[in-house]
Amino acid sequence: MAGRHFFTSGNPKTRSSIRLFVFAVLALSILFSIFSVFSSPYHTSPIHDFQISKLNPKVEYSFVASLEEFLTSTSKNQISHTVSDDTVHTVSEEDVKKLDDLMLKREIERLFEQSFYPAFSPLAPSALRVYVYEMPSKFTHDLLWLFQNTYRETSNLTSNGSPVHRLIEQHSIDYWLWVDLITPESERLLKSVVRVYQQEEADLFYIPFFTTISFFLLEKQQCKSLYREAMKWVTEQPAWKRSEGRDHILPVHHPWSFKSVRRFMKNAIWLLPDMDSTGNWYKPGQVWLEKDLILPYVPNVDLCDAKCLSEIESKRSKLLFFRGRLKRNAGGKIRAKLVSELNGADGVVIEEGSAGEAGKAAAQSGMRKSIYCLCPAGDTPSSARLFDAIVSGCIPVIISDELELPFEGILDYRKIALFVSSSEAVQPGSLLKFLRSVSPAQIRAMQMNLAKFSRHFLYSHPAQPMGPEDLIWRMLAGKLVNIKLHTRRSQRVVKESRSLCTCDCKRSNFTSPALLS
């Protein structure tokens, strides 16, 4: 009772002192909170409103370094398998029917026993089941070893002066996907895809053939012969015959690769850098968005992380930067017109590009000193320059009317890039007037978004959640029901009775000039 009496009816001076003490503590807490907010670097600089974590030292982002580690840990002549594989090397109609029956049985089981099916969503997919073919080593490990043993030959250039081995690295998506899929499940981080070892369990089938390495490093006839062998090997599998390849994933990320036999595998899901419609790279009916997938190039320059972005924030003194070949073919002819229009303008840097480490360093430095990076079409609608700009924190100004973008079903590029039609870009003064009209607040918002987006374009091993490998499987998950639809339809339609449904009549992609009005 005495204790209770003390708090309720004690000395008034004591109660007053306690109140003053409590109020003082509260006031100090509030002042401390306000001071912390306004003194924090997150408040003073928009670049700090988000932070890209430092690159994990246990994650390898270099193709050359990752490949060297991979080949060191495996044997060229003896690759160990912890689980037996059921790849079929000779196939009959009975084999195809048996596989189809087994796959249908598994599909029905999932349909009635698991509540998620068929709720595949690119934003939150259930794990895709992917079967990885065990192809002979001449299609896989031998080609990796060939690159490993020759990539230091920097004098090996293409006809237009590009370093061959840098091009292979730039288009090395087939390596990054494959090495992640075959990594032991306990070491993988992605939850959007799981490797299965029985064909009847698979949603999709991955073809591990390095089409770009073989194109650049083999003699022409040797390469064509290997292409034919790879095509024959895959198309004789029962899973291919069952769906005519519609559920098979074929990496053909360089537009020159696998060209001689593409027509025999046009039903497969092609992993592409773009969808050039001029006919120079892909024939009509071979590629379309509903079937295929656009993937980013491997960036040529290093990532500018949060610390880097903070350090260069005040050093972006140039308005617009471009470094590369000023004369290109096909859609790339726009470059010469842009050079004529922009050269010599205040705040604009236009440079003829050079190959090799010196060229990389110059491009990286220029992008980090500029607010905007010009990304015009090259021989094809796309180029690695777009992804170089993104990882450099330089706002891309895309002038490529027929460009298709990676992961656009998930990412909104309007948050990080400006799109200008070719016809408007070459009008005297139009492009620079437009760029100078963008408000500082808009620029800051896009720069902040660029830092957030960078992670989506960094291939790595192990593959990281929300990295490009992860987004690939999320995008493919969104295609799966349609793949099954066309597979079933092809199985029951009487051949030549009527045309099978295609997407050749899709609306053309063209940047509207109205964006600048």
Short mmCIF file of C-alpha atoms in Angstrom, two decimals:
data_model
loop_
_atom_site.label_atom_id
_atom_site.label_comp_id
_atom_site.label_asym_id
_atom_site.label_seq_id
_atom_site.Cartn_x
_atom_site.Cartn_y
_atom_site.Cartn_z
CA MET A 1 0.00 0.00 0.00
CA ALA A 2 2.84 2.33 0.82
CA GLY A 3 4.27 1.92 -2.67
CA ARG A 4 0.94 2.62 -4.35
CA HIS A 5 0.45 5.71 -2.11
CA PHE A 6 3.85 7.05 -3.17
CA PHE A 7 2.82 7.29 -6.86
CA THR A 8 -0.66 8.60 -6.35
CA SER A 9 -0.37 11.04 -3.55
CA GLY A 10 3.35 11.67 -2.99
CA ASN A 11 5.12 14.99 -2.69
CA PRO A 12 3.94 17.44 -5.44
CA LYS A 13 7.53 18.61 -6.00
CA THR A 14 8.61 15.01 -6.62
CA ARG A 15 5.80 14.45 -9.13
CA SER A 16 6.67 17.68 -10.90
CA SER A 17 10.33 16.67 -11.17
CA ILE A 18 9.37 13.32 -12.67
CA ARG A 19 7.15 15.02 -15.25
CA LEU A 20 9.92 17.42 -16.22
CA PHE A 21 12.37 14.56 -16.58
CA VAL A 22 9.96 12.58 -18.82
CA PHE A 23 9.24 15.64 -20.99
CA ALA A 24 12.95 16.36 -21.31
CA VAL A 25 13.69 12.80 -22.45
CA LEU A 26 10.86 12.95 -25.01
CA ALA A 27 12.05 16.32 -26.33
CA LEU A 28 15.61 15.09 -26.71
CA SER A 29 14.40 11.95 -28.51
CA ILE A 30 12.40 14.02 -31.00
CA LEU A 31 15.29 16.41 -31.63
CA PHE A 32 17.66 13.48 -32.11
CA SER A 33 15.30 11.88 -34.64
CA ILE A 34 14.94 15.10 -36.61
CA PHE A 35 18.71 15.66 -36.59
CA SER A 36 19.32 12.09 -37.76
CA VAL A 37 16.94 12.46 -40.70
CA PHE A 38 18.38 15.73 -41.95
CA SER A 39 22.01 14.81 -41.37
CA SER A 40 21.69 11.40 -43.04
CA PRO A 41 23.26 11.02 -46.49
CA TYR A 42 20.02 9.32 -47.55
CA HIS A 43 18.29 12.66 -47.09
CA THR A 44 20.83 14.92 -48.74
CA SER A 45 21.46 12.96 -51.92
CA PRO A 46 18.84 11.22 -54.08
CA ILE A 47 21.42 8.68 -55.21
CA HIS A 48 21.42 7.31 -51.65
CA ASP A 49 17.64 6.77 -51.41
CA PHE A 50 18.40 3.21 -52.46
CA GLN A 51 21.55 1.23 -52.12
CA ILE A 52 22.92 -1.46 -54.35
CA SER A 53 24.71 -3.78 -52.01
CA LYS A 54 28.37 -4.30 -52.77
CA LEU A 55 29.01 -7.16 -55.12
CA ASN A 56 29.22 -10.34 -53.12
CA PRO A 57 32.84 -11.55 -53.30
CA LYS A 58 31.55 -15.12 -53.43
CA VAL A 59 29.63 -14.37 -56.64
CA GLU A 60 31.50 -14.33 -59.95
CA TYR A 61 30.34 -11.81 -62.56
CA SER A 62 33.17 -12.30 -65.05
CA PHE A 63 32.54 -14.82 -67.82
CA VAL A 64 36.26 -15.62 -68.22
CA ALA A 65 36.83 -16.08 -64.48
CA SER A 66 33.66 -18.10 -63.97
CA LEU A 67 34.47 -20.36 -66.92
CA GLU A 68 38.00 -20.95 -65.69
CA GLU A 69 36.69 -21.95 -62.27
CA PHE A 70 34.05 -24.20 -63.82
CA LEU A 71 36.50 -26.01 -66.09
CA THR A 72 38.99 -26.40 -63.26
CA SER A 73 36.37 -28.09 -61.10
CA THR A 74 35.34 -30.54 -63.83
CA SER A 75 37.24 -32.85 -66.10
CA LYS A 76 37.22 -32.44 -69.86
CA ASN A 77 37.00 -36.17 -70.42
CA GLN A 78 35.08 -37.33 -67.40
CA ILE A 79 32.16 -35.29 -66.10
CA SER A 80 30.70 -36.81 -62.94
CA HIS A 81 26.93 -37.29 -62.75
CA THR A 82 25.28 -37.61 -59.37
CA VAL A 83 21.94 -38.55 -60.94
CA SER A 84 21.42 -40.87 -63.89
CA ASP A 85 20.15 -39.31 -67.10
CA ASP A 86 17.48 -40.76 -69.40
CA THR A 87 18.37 -39.09 -72.71
CA VAL A 88 17.25 -41.26 -75.64
CA HIS A 89 19.61 -41.57 -78.60
CA THR A 90 17.40 -43.69 -80.87
CA VAL A 91 13.67 -43.13 -80.93
CA SER A 92 10.53 -44.77 -82.33
CA GLU A 93 6.92 -43.60 -82.55
CA GLU A 94 6.20 -45.81 -79.55
CA ASP A 95 8.84 -43.92 -77.53
CA VAL A 96 7.19 -40.62 -78.39
CA LYS A 97 3.73 -41.88 -77.45
CA LYS A 98 5.01 -43.33 -74.19
CA LEU A 99 6.61 -40.02 -73.22
CA ASP A 100 3.48 -38.10 -74.16
CA ASP A 101 1.33 -40.37 -72.00
CA LEU A 102 3.69 -39.99 -69.04
CA MET A 103 3.81 -36.19 -69.38
CA LEU A 104 0.03 -35.98 -69.62
CA LYS A 105 -0.29 -38.14 -66.52
CA ARG A 106 2.03 -35.83 -64.55
CA GLU A 107 0.18 -32.79 -65.85
CA ILE A 108 -3.18 -34.15 -64.74
CA GLU A 109 -1.76 -34.97 -61.31
CA ARG A 110 -0.60 -31.40 -60.87
CA LEU A 111 -3.88 -30.06 -62.20
CA PHE A 112 -6.03 -31.90 -59.66
CA GLU A 113 -3.66 -32.26 -56.73
CA GLN A 114 -1.86 -28.92 -56.57
CA SER A 115 -3.81 -25.73 -56.16
CA PHE A 116 -1.34 -23.47 -57.99
CA TYR A 117 -1.65 -25.10 -61.40
CA PRO A 118 -1.73 -23.51 -63.94
CA ALA A 119 -1.12 -20.22 -62.13
CA PHE A 120 2.23 -19.45 -63.73
CA SER A 121 2.97 -15.76 -63.37
CA PRO A 122 6.07 -13.87 -64.50
CA LEU A 123 5.99 -11.97 -61.20
CA ALA A 124 5.58 -14.93 -58.85
CA PRO A 125 6.04 -18.17 -60.76
CA SER A 126 5.93 -21.63 -59.40
CA ALA A 127 9.24 -23.33 -60.07
CA LEU A 128 9.60 -24.31 -63.70
CA ARG A 129 10.79 -27.87 -64.23
CA VAL A 130 13.58 -27.88 -66.80
CA TYR A 131 15.21 -30.95 -68.30
CA VAL A 132 18.80 -30.34 -69.45
CA TYR A 133 19.93 -32.54 -72.31
CA GLU A 134 23.18 -34.43 -71.78
CA MET A 135 24.65 -33.75 -75.20
CA PRO A 136 28.03 -35.16 -76.29
CA SER A 137 30.99 -33.11 -75.08
CA LYS A 138 31.77 -31.79 -78.58
CA PHE A 139 28.65 -29.63 -78.26
CA THR A 140 29.36 -28.48 -74.72
CA HIS A 141 32.62 -28.90 -72.75
CA ASP A 142 34.89 -29.13 -75.80
CA LEU A 143 33.67 -25.75 -77.03
CA LEU A 144 34.19 -24.19 -73.60
CA TRP A 145 37.71 -25.56 -73.52
CA LEU A 146 38.32 -24.18 -77.00
CA PHE A 147 37.41 -20.70 -75.79
CA GLN A 148 39.43 -21.11 -72.60
CA ASN A 149 42.54 -22.08 -74.55
CA THR A 150 42.31 -19.27 -77.12
CA TYR A 151 40.65 -16.22 -75.56
CA ARG A 152 43.98 -14.48 -74.93
CA GLU A 153 44.50 -14.19 -78.71
CA THR A 154 43.34 -10.59 -78.81
CA SER A 155 44.46 -10.19 -82.44
CA ASN A 156 41.59 -12.46 -83.51
CA LEU A 157 39.08 -9.96 -84.92
CA THR A 158 35.91 -10.12 -87.00
CA SER A 159 35.71 -8.46 -90.42
CA ASN A 160 34.37 -5.26 -88.84
CA GLY A 161 37.13 -5.09 -86.23
CA SER A 162 35.36 -6.51 -83.18
CA PRO A 163 37.42 -8.76 -80.89
CA VAL A 164 36.03 -12.27 -81.39
CA HIS A 165 36.41 -13.36 -77.80
CA ARG A 166 34.80 -10.19 -76.48
CA LEU A 167 31.81 -10.87 -78.73
CA ILE A 168 31.58 -14.39 -77.34
CA GLU A 169 31.60 -13.01 -73.80
CA GLN A 170 29.01 -10.40 -74.75
CA HIS A 171 26.66 -13.14 -75.99
CA SER A 172 27.52 -15.76 -73.34
CA ILE A 173 23.97 -16.19 -72.01
CA ASP A 174 24.07 -19.88 -73.01
CA TYR A 175 26.92 -20.43 -70.56
CA TRP A 176 25.35 -18.56 -67.63
CA LEU A 177 22.03 -20.40 -67.91
CA TRP A 178 23.58 -23.83 -68.38
CA VAL A 179 26.14 -23.60 -65.58
CA ASP A 180 23.41 -22.52 -63.16
CA LEU A 181 21.06 -25.33 -64.19
CA ILE A 182 23.70 -28.04 -63.75
CA THR A 183 24.97 -26.72 -60.41
CA PRO A 184 23.94 -28.95 -57.46
CA GLU A 185 20.58 -27.80 -56.12
CA SER A 186 22.04 -27.20 -52.66
CA GLU A 187 24.33 -24.51 -54.13
CA ARG A 188 21.73 -22.73 -56.26
CA LEU A 189 19.86 -19.61 -55.15
CA LEU A 190 17.06 -19.37 -57.72
CA LYS A 191 13.60 -20.61 -56.75
CA SER A 192 11.98 -19.91 -60.12
CA VAL A 193 13.46 -22.99 -61.81
CA VAL A 194 14.45 -26.51 -60.83
CA ARG A 195 16.31 -29.09 -62.89
CA VAL A 196 14.58 -32.44 -63.39
CA TYR A 197 16.22 -35.64 -64.56
CA GLN A 198 13.25 -37.48 -66.07
CA GLN A 199 11.77 -36.09 -69.27
CA GLU A 200 8.18 -36.75 -68.26
CA GLU A 201 8.60 -34.36 -65.31
CA ALA A 202 9.69 -31.43 -67.46
CA ASP A 203 7.85 -28.28 -68.42
CA LEU A 204 10.67 -27.19 -70.72
CA PHE A 205 13.80 -28.71 -72.27
CA TYR A 206 17.14 -26.86 -72.38
CA ILE A 207 19.54 -27.43 -75.30
CA PRO A 208 23.12 -26.82 -74.05
CA PHE A 209 24.84 -26.08 -77.35
CA PHE A 210 27.23 -23.10 -77.52
CA THR A 211 26.20 -21.68 -80.88
CA THR A 212 28.22 -18.44 -80.62
CA ILE A 213 31.51 -20.04 -79.60
CA SER A 214 31.24 -22.56 -82.42
CA PHE A 215 30.42 -19.85 -84.96
CA PHE A 216 33.41 -17.67 -84.14
CA LEU A 217 36.08 -20.23 -83.29
CA LEU A 218 35.51 -23.06 -85.79
CA GLU A 219 36.26 -23.08 -89.48
CA LYS A 220 33.19 -22.33 -91.59
CA GLN A 221 32.57 -25.84 -92.88
CA GLN A 222 33.47 -27.42 -89.54
CA CYS A 223 30.97 -25.11 -87.87
CA LYS A 224 28.19 -25.90 -90.32
CA SER A 225 28.84 -29.62 -89.89
CA LEU A 226 28.63 -29.30 -86.11
CA TYR A 227 25.40 -27.31 -86.43
CA ARG A 228 23.86 -30.09 -88.52
CA GLU A 229 24.96 -32.71 -86.01
CA ALA A 230 23.52 -30.75 -83.09
CA MET A 231 20.25 -30.19 -84.93
CA LYS A 232 19.97 -33.88 -85.83
CA TRP A 233 20.82 -34.98 -82.27
CA VAL A 234 18.14 -32.78 -80.70
CA THR A 235 15.38 -33.28 -83.24
CA GLU A 236 15.61 -37.07 -82.90
CA GLN A 237 14.81 -36.93 -79.20
CA PRO A 238 11.28 -38.13 -78.28
CA ALA A 239 10.53 -34.91 -76.41
CA TRP A 240 11.28 -32.87 -79.53
CA LYS A 241 9.18 -35.12 -81.74
CA ARG A 242 6.30 -34.98 -79.24
CA SER A 243 6.02 -31.17 -79.36
CA GLU A 244 7.92 -30.47 -82.60
CA GLY A 245 10.28 -28.47 -80.40
CA ARG A 246 7.76 -26.00 -78.99
CA ASP A 247 8.85 -26.62 -75.40
CA HIS A 248 12.59 -26.60 -76.18
CA ILE A 249 14.88 -23.67 -75.34
CA LEU A 250 17.53 -22.86 -77.96
CA PRO A 251 20.14 -20.16 -77.17
CA VAL A 252 20.97 -18.29 -80.40
CA HIS A 253 21.93 -14.97 -78.88
CA HIS A 254 24.31 -13.83 -81.59
CA PRO A 255 22.37 -13.00 -84.79
CA TRP A 256 24.91 -14.84 -86.96
CA SER A 257 24.92 -18.07 -84.96
CA PHE A 258 23.17 -21.30 -85.95
CA LYS A 259 21.94 -19.60 -89.13
CA SER A 260 22.37 -22.53 -91.51
CA VAL A 261 19.97 -24.87 -89.67
CA ARG A 262 17.55 -22.48 -87.96
CA ARG A 263 14.69 -23.32 -90.31
CA PHE A 264 14.64 -26.87 -88.95
CA MET A 265 14.25 -25.66 -85.37
CA LYS A 266 12.01 -22.61 -85.81
CA ASN A 267 9.33 -23.94 -83.43
CA ALA A 268 11.73 -23.85 -80.46
CA ILE A 269 11.91 -20.99 -77.97
CA TRP A 270 14.82 -18.92 -79.21
CA LEU A 271 16.84 -16.80 -76.77
CA LEU A 272 17.65 -13.69 -78.81
CA PRO A 273 19.29 -10.25 -78.53
CA ASP A 274 16.51 -8.62 -80.60
CA MET A 275 13.97 -9.30 -83.37
CA ASP A 276 15.29 -7.52 -86.42
CA SER A 277 12.50 -7.48 -89.01
CA THR A 278 14.59 -6.47 -92.04
CA GLY A 279 15.21 -10.10 -93.00
CA ASN A 280 18.99 -9.66 -92.66
CA TRP A 281 19.21 -11.81 -89.55
CA TYR A 282 15.95 -13.72 -89.12
CA LYS A 283 13.66 -14.99 -91.84
CA PRO A 284 9.90 -14.28 -91.77
CA GLY A 285 8.10 -16.73 -89.50
CA GLN A 286 11.19 -17.66 -87.50
CA VAL A 287 10.94 -15.27 -84.54
CA TRP A 288 8.14 -13.51 -82.67
CA LEU A 289 7.58 -12.26 -79.13
CA GLU A 290 4.88 -14.76 -78.24
CA LYS A 291 7.29 -17.64 -78.85
CA ASP A 292 10.78 -16.29 -78.21
CA LEU A 293 12.57 -14.33 -75.52
CA ILE A 294 14.74 -11.21 -75.73
CA LEU A 295 17.77 -11.32 -73.41
CA PRO A 296 20.24 -8.58 -72.44
CA TYR A 297 23.82 -8.57 -73.65
CA VAL A 298 26.56 -9.01 -71.07
CA PRO A 299 27.67 -5.39 -70.36
CA ASN A 300 31.08 -4.35 -71.72
CA VAL A 301 31.81 -1.98 -68.83
CA ASP A 302 32.01 -2.44 -65.07
CA LEU A 303 29.06 -1.82 -62.77
CA CYS A 304 28.99 1.62 -61.12
CA ASP A 305 27.69 0.59 -57.70
CA ALA A 306 26.23 2.81 -54.94
CA LYS A 307 29.64 4.10 -53.82
CA CYS A 308 30.64 4.83 -57.41
CA LEU A 309 27.34 6.59 -58.16
CA SER A 310 27.75 8.74 -55.08
CA GLU A 311 31.30 9.74 -56.02
CA ILE A 312 30.47 10.70 -59.62
CA GLU A 313 27.10 12.31 -58.95
CA SER A 314 28.52 15.83 -59.17
CA LYS A 315 30.93 14.96 -62.00
CA ARG A 316 28.37 14.33 -64.74
CA SER A 317 29.36 17.47 -66.64
CA LYS A 318 28.41 16.30 -70.15
CA LEU A 319 24.86 16.31 -71.47
CA LEU A 320 25.11 13.48 -74.03
CA PHE A 321 27.75 10.85 -74.77
CA PHE A 322 28.31 8.35 -77.57
CA ARG A 323 31.33 6.22 -78.35
CA GLY A 324 31.26 3.52 -81.02
CA ARG A 325 31.36 2.92 -84.73
CA LEU A 326 29.90 5.91 -86.50
CA LYS A 327 29.06 4.02 -89.70
CA ARG A 328 26.90 0.90 -89.63
CA ASN A 329 24.70 -1.01 -92.06
CA ALA A 330 20.93 -1.56 -92.16
CA GLY A 331 19.15 0.30 -89.35
CA GLY A 332 22.49 1.61 -88.10
CA LYS A 333 22.62 4.19 -90.89
CA ILE A 334 20.87 6.53 -88.46
CA ARG A 335 24.23 6.94 -86.72
CA ALA A 336 25.78 8.95 -89.55
CA LYS A 337 22.81 11.31 -89.58
CA LEU A 338 22.95 11.76 -85.81
CA VAL A 339 26.68 12.49 -85.95
CA SER A 340 26.05 15.16 -88.57
CA GLU A 341 23.32 16.71 -86.41
CA LEU A 342 25.02 16.52 -83.00
CA ASN A 343 28.75 16.86 -83.62
CA GLY A 344 30.20 19.98 -82.06
CA ALA A 345 27.11 20.83 -80.00
CA ASP A 346 27.70 22.16 -76.51
CA GLY A 347 27.83 19.40 -73.89
CA VAL A 348 27.82 16.60 -76.49
CA VAL A 349 30.66 14.08 -76.91
CA ILE A 350 30.67 11.91 -80.07
CA GLU A 351 33.67 9.60 -80.49
CA GLU A 352 34.67 6.91 -82.96
CA GLY A 353 35.02 3.73 -80.91
CA SER A 354 38.01 1.41 -80.69
CA ALA A 355 38.20 -2.21 -79.63
CA GLY A 356 40.09 -3.60 -76.66
CA GLU A 357 40.78 -2.50 -73.12
CA ALA A 358 41.54 1.10 -74.09
CA GLY A 359 38.18 1.39 -75.82
CA LYS A 360 36.39 -0.10 -72.83
CA ALA A 361 38.08 2.34 -70.44
CA ALA A 362 37.21 5.33 -72.64
CA ALA A 363 33.57 4.26 -72.97
CA GLN A 364 33.25 3.63 -69.24
CA SER A 365 34.78 6.99 -68.36
CA GLY A 366 32.58 8.87 -70.83
CA MET A 367 29.37 7.23 -69.64
CA ARG A 368 30.14 8.00 -66.00
CA LYS A 369 30.72 11.68 -66.84
CA SER A 370 27.47 12.11 -68.78
CA ILE A 371 23.80 12.54 -67.91
CA TYR A 372 22.55 10.89 -71.10
CA CYS A 373 24.02 8.12 -73.27
CA LEU A 374 22.99 7.91 -76.91
CA CYS A 375 21.84 4.39 -77.86
CA PRO A 376 21.11 4.30 -81.61
CA ALA A 377 20.49 1.19 -83.69
CA GLY A 378 23.49 -0.66 -85.07
CA ASP A 379 23.48 -3.37 -87.73
CA THR A 380 20.65 -4.77 -85.61
CA PRO A 381 18.13 -2.79 -83.52
CA SER A 382 20.00 -3.59 -80.28
CA SER A 383 23.52 -3.25 -78.96
CA ALA A 384 25.37 -3.84 -75.70
CA ARG A 385 25.64 -0.04 -75.33
CA LEU A 386 22.17 0.11 -73.78
CA PHE A 387 23.22 -2.19 -70.93
CA ASP A 388 26.57 -0.41 -70.59
CA ALA A 389 24.63 2.81 -70.02
CA ILE A 390 22.31 1.21 -67.47
CA VAL A 391 25.12 -0.19 -65.30
CA SER A 392 26.93 3.17 -65.61
CA GLY A 393 23.98 5.17 -64.27
CA CYS A 394 23.76 7.07 -67.59
CA ILE A 395 20.21 7.62 -68.84
CA PRO A 396 19.83 5.81 -72.21
CA VAL A 397 18.43 7.83 -75.10
CA ILE A 398 17.14 5.06 -77.35
CA ILE A 399 16.88 5.83 -81.07
CA SER A 400 16.04 2.43 -82.50
CA ASP A 401 12.52 2.29 -83.86
CA GLU A 402 12.15 -1.50 -83.96
CA LEU A 403 13.94 -2.37 -80.75
CA GLU A 404 12.48 -5.07 -78.50
CA LEU A 405 13.65 -4.99 -74.89
CA PRO A 406 14.50 -7.78 -72.42
CA PHE A 407 12.00 -8.66 -69.71
CA GLU A 408 9.55 -5.94 -70.76
CA GLY A 409 6.73 -8.01 -69.31
CA ILE A 410 8.31 -7.35 -65.90
CA LEU A 411 10.37 -4.14 -66.27
CA ASP A 412 9.07 -0.72 -67.34
CA TYR A 413 11.86 0.92 -69.33
CA ARG A 414 10.08 4.28 -69.35
CA LYS A 415 11.35 4.66 -65.77
CA ILE A 416 15.01 4.56 -66.85
CA ALA A 417 15.24 5.54 -70.53
CA LEU A 418 14.03 8.08 -73.08
CA PHE A 419 12.64 6.84 -76.41
CA VAL A 420 12.96 9.05 -79.48
CA SER A 421 11.88 8.16 -83.01
CA SER A 422 14.52 8.26 -85.73
CA SER A 423 12.57 10.80 -87.75
CA GLU A 424 12.42 13.25 -84.83
CA ALA A 425 15.99 12.65 -83.67
CA VAL A 426 17.52 13.88 -86.93
CA GLN A 427 15.44 17.07 -87.11
CA PRO A 428 17.76 20.06 -86.57
CA GLY A 429 17.92 20.96 -82.89
CA SER A 430 15.03 18.67 -81.94
CA LEU A 431 16.87 16.05 -79.87
CA LEU A 432 18.97 18.47 -77.83
CA LYS A 433 15.97 20.72 -77.19
CA PHE A 434 14.09 17.70 -75.87
CA LEU A 435 16.93 16.55 -73.61
CA ARG A 436 17.41 20.03 -72.16
CA SER A 437 13.70 20.25 -71.40
CA VAL A 438 13.80 17.30 -68.99
CA SER A 439 13.57 18.66 -65.43
CA PRO A 440 16.27 18.01 -62.81
CA ALA A 441 13.68 16.14 -60.74
CA GLN A 442 12.95 13.80 -63.67
CA ILE A 443 16.65 13.23 -64.21
CA ARG A 444 17.22 12.38 -60.54
CA ALA A 445 14.28 9.98 -60.54
CA MET A 446 15.60 8.14 -63.61
CA GLN A 447 19.11 7.96 -62.18
CA MET A 448 17.73 6.45 -58.98
CA ASN A 449 15.78 3.90 -61.00
CA LEU A 450 18.85 3.03 -63.07
CA ALA A 451 20.70 2.02 -59.91
CA LYS A 452 17.79 -0.21 -58.93
CA PHE A 453 17.57 -1.77 -62.40
CA SER A 454 21.28 -2.63 -62.70
CA ARG A 455 20.91 -5.92 -60.86
CA HIS A 456 18.58 -7.22 -63.59
CA PHE A 457 21.41 -7.15 -66.17
CA LEU A 458 24.33 -8.69 -64.27
CA TYR A 459 24.85 -12.35 -65.21
CA SER A 460 26.62 -14.24 -62.45
CA HIS A 461 27.44 -17.55 -60.85
CA PRO A 462 25.71 -18.47 -58.73
CA ALA A 463 22.77 -16.78 -60.44
CA GLN A 464 21.19 -14.18 -58.19
CA PRO A 465 17.48 -13.66 -57.38
CA MET A 466 16.07 -10.98 -59.71
CA GLY A 467 19.20 -11.19 -61.85
CA PRO A 468 18.83 -11.82 -65.60
CA GLU A 469 18.82 -15.62 -65.23
CA ASP A 470 15.96 -15.39 -62.73
CA LEU A 471 13.95 -13.02 -64.96
CA ILE A 472 14.45 -15.36 -67.91
CA TRP A 473 12.66 -18.17 -66.08
CA ARG A 474 9.95 -15.81 -64.84
CA MET A 475 9.28 -14.68 -68.41
CA LEU A 476 9.24 -18.27 -69.67
CA ALA A 477 6.79 -19.20 -66.93
CA GLY A 478 4.40 -16.68 -68.43
CA LYS A 479 4.66 -18.44 -71.81
CA LEU A 480 4.13 -21.95 -70.54
CA VAL A 481 0.35 -22.27 -70.85
CA ASN A 482 0.51 -20.94 -74.41
CA ILE A 483 3.30 -23.42 -75.22
CA LYS A 484 1.11 -26.26 -73.99
CA LEU A 485 -1.82 -24.92 -76.02
CA HIS A 486 0.12 -24.94 -79.30
CA THR A 487 1.70 -28.31 -78.51
CA ARG A 488 -1.69 -29.95 -77.92
CA ARG A 489 -3.14 -28.22 -80.95
CA SER A 490 -0.34 -29.44 -83.21
CA GLN A 491 -0.89 -32.99 -81.99
CA ARG A 492 -4.55 -33.15 -82.97
CA VAL A 493 -4.81 -30.90 -86.08
CA VAL A 494 -4.86 -32.86 -89.32
CA LYS A 495 -1.70 -31.83 -91.14
CA GLU A 496 -2.23 -29.67 -94.23
CA SER A 497 -5.98 -29.51 -93.62
CA ARG A 498 -5.64 -25.86 -92.59
CA SER A 499 -3.00 -23.44 -91.45
CA LEU A 500 -1.83 -23.70 -87.89
CA CYS A 501 -2.15 -20.55 -85.85
CA THR A 502 0.95 -18.36 -85.87
CA CYS A 503 1.76 -14.89 -84.65
CA ASP A 504 3.22 -13.62 -87.93
CA CYS A 505 0.48 -10.99 -88.17
CA LYS A 506 1.58 -9.22 -85.00
CA ARG A 507 1.50 -5.45 -85.04
CA SER A 508 4.86 -3.98 -85.95
CA ASN A 509 6.92 -2.23 -83.29
CA PHE A 510 7.76 1.36 -84.15
CA THR A 511 8.70 4.27 -81.89
CA SER A 512 6.13 7.02 -82.23
CA PRO A 513 7.36 10.53 -83.16
CA ALA A 514 4.64 11.91 -80.89
CA LEU A 515 6.85 11.28 -77.84
CA LEU A 516 8.76 14.46 -78.61
CA SER A 517 5.76 16.65 -79.25
#
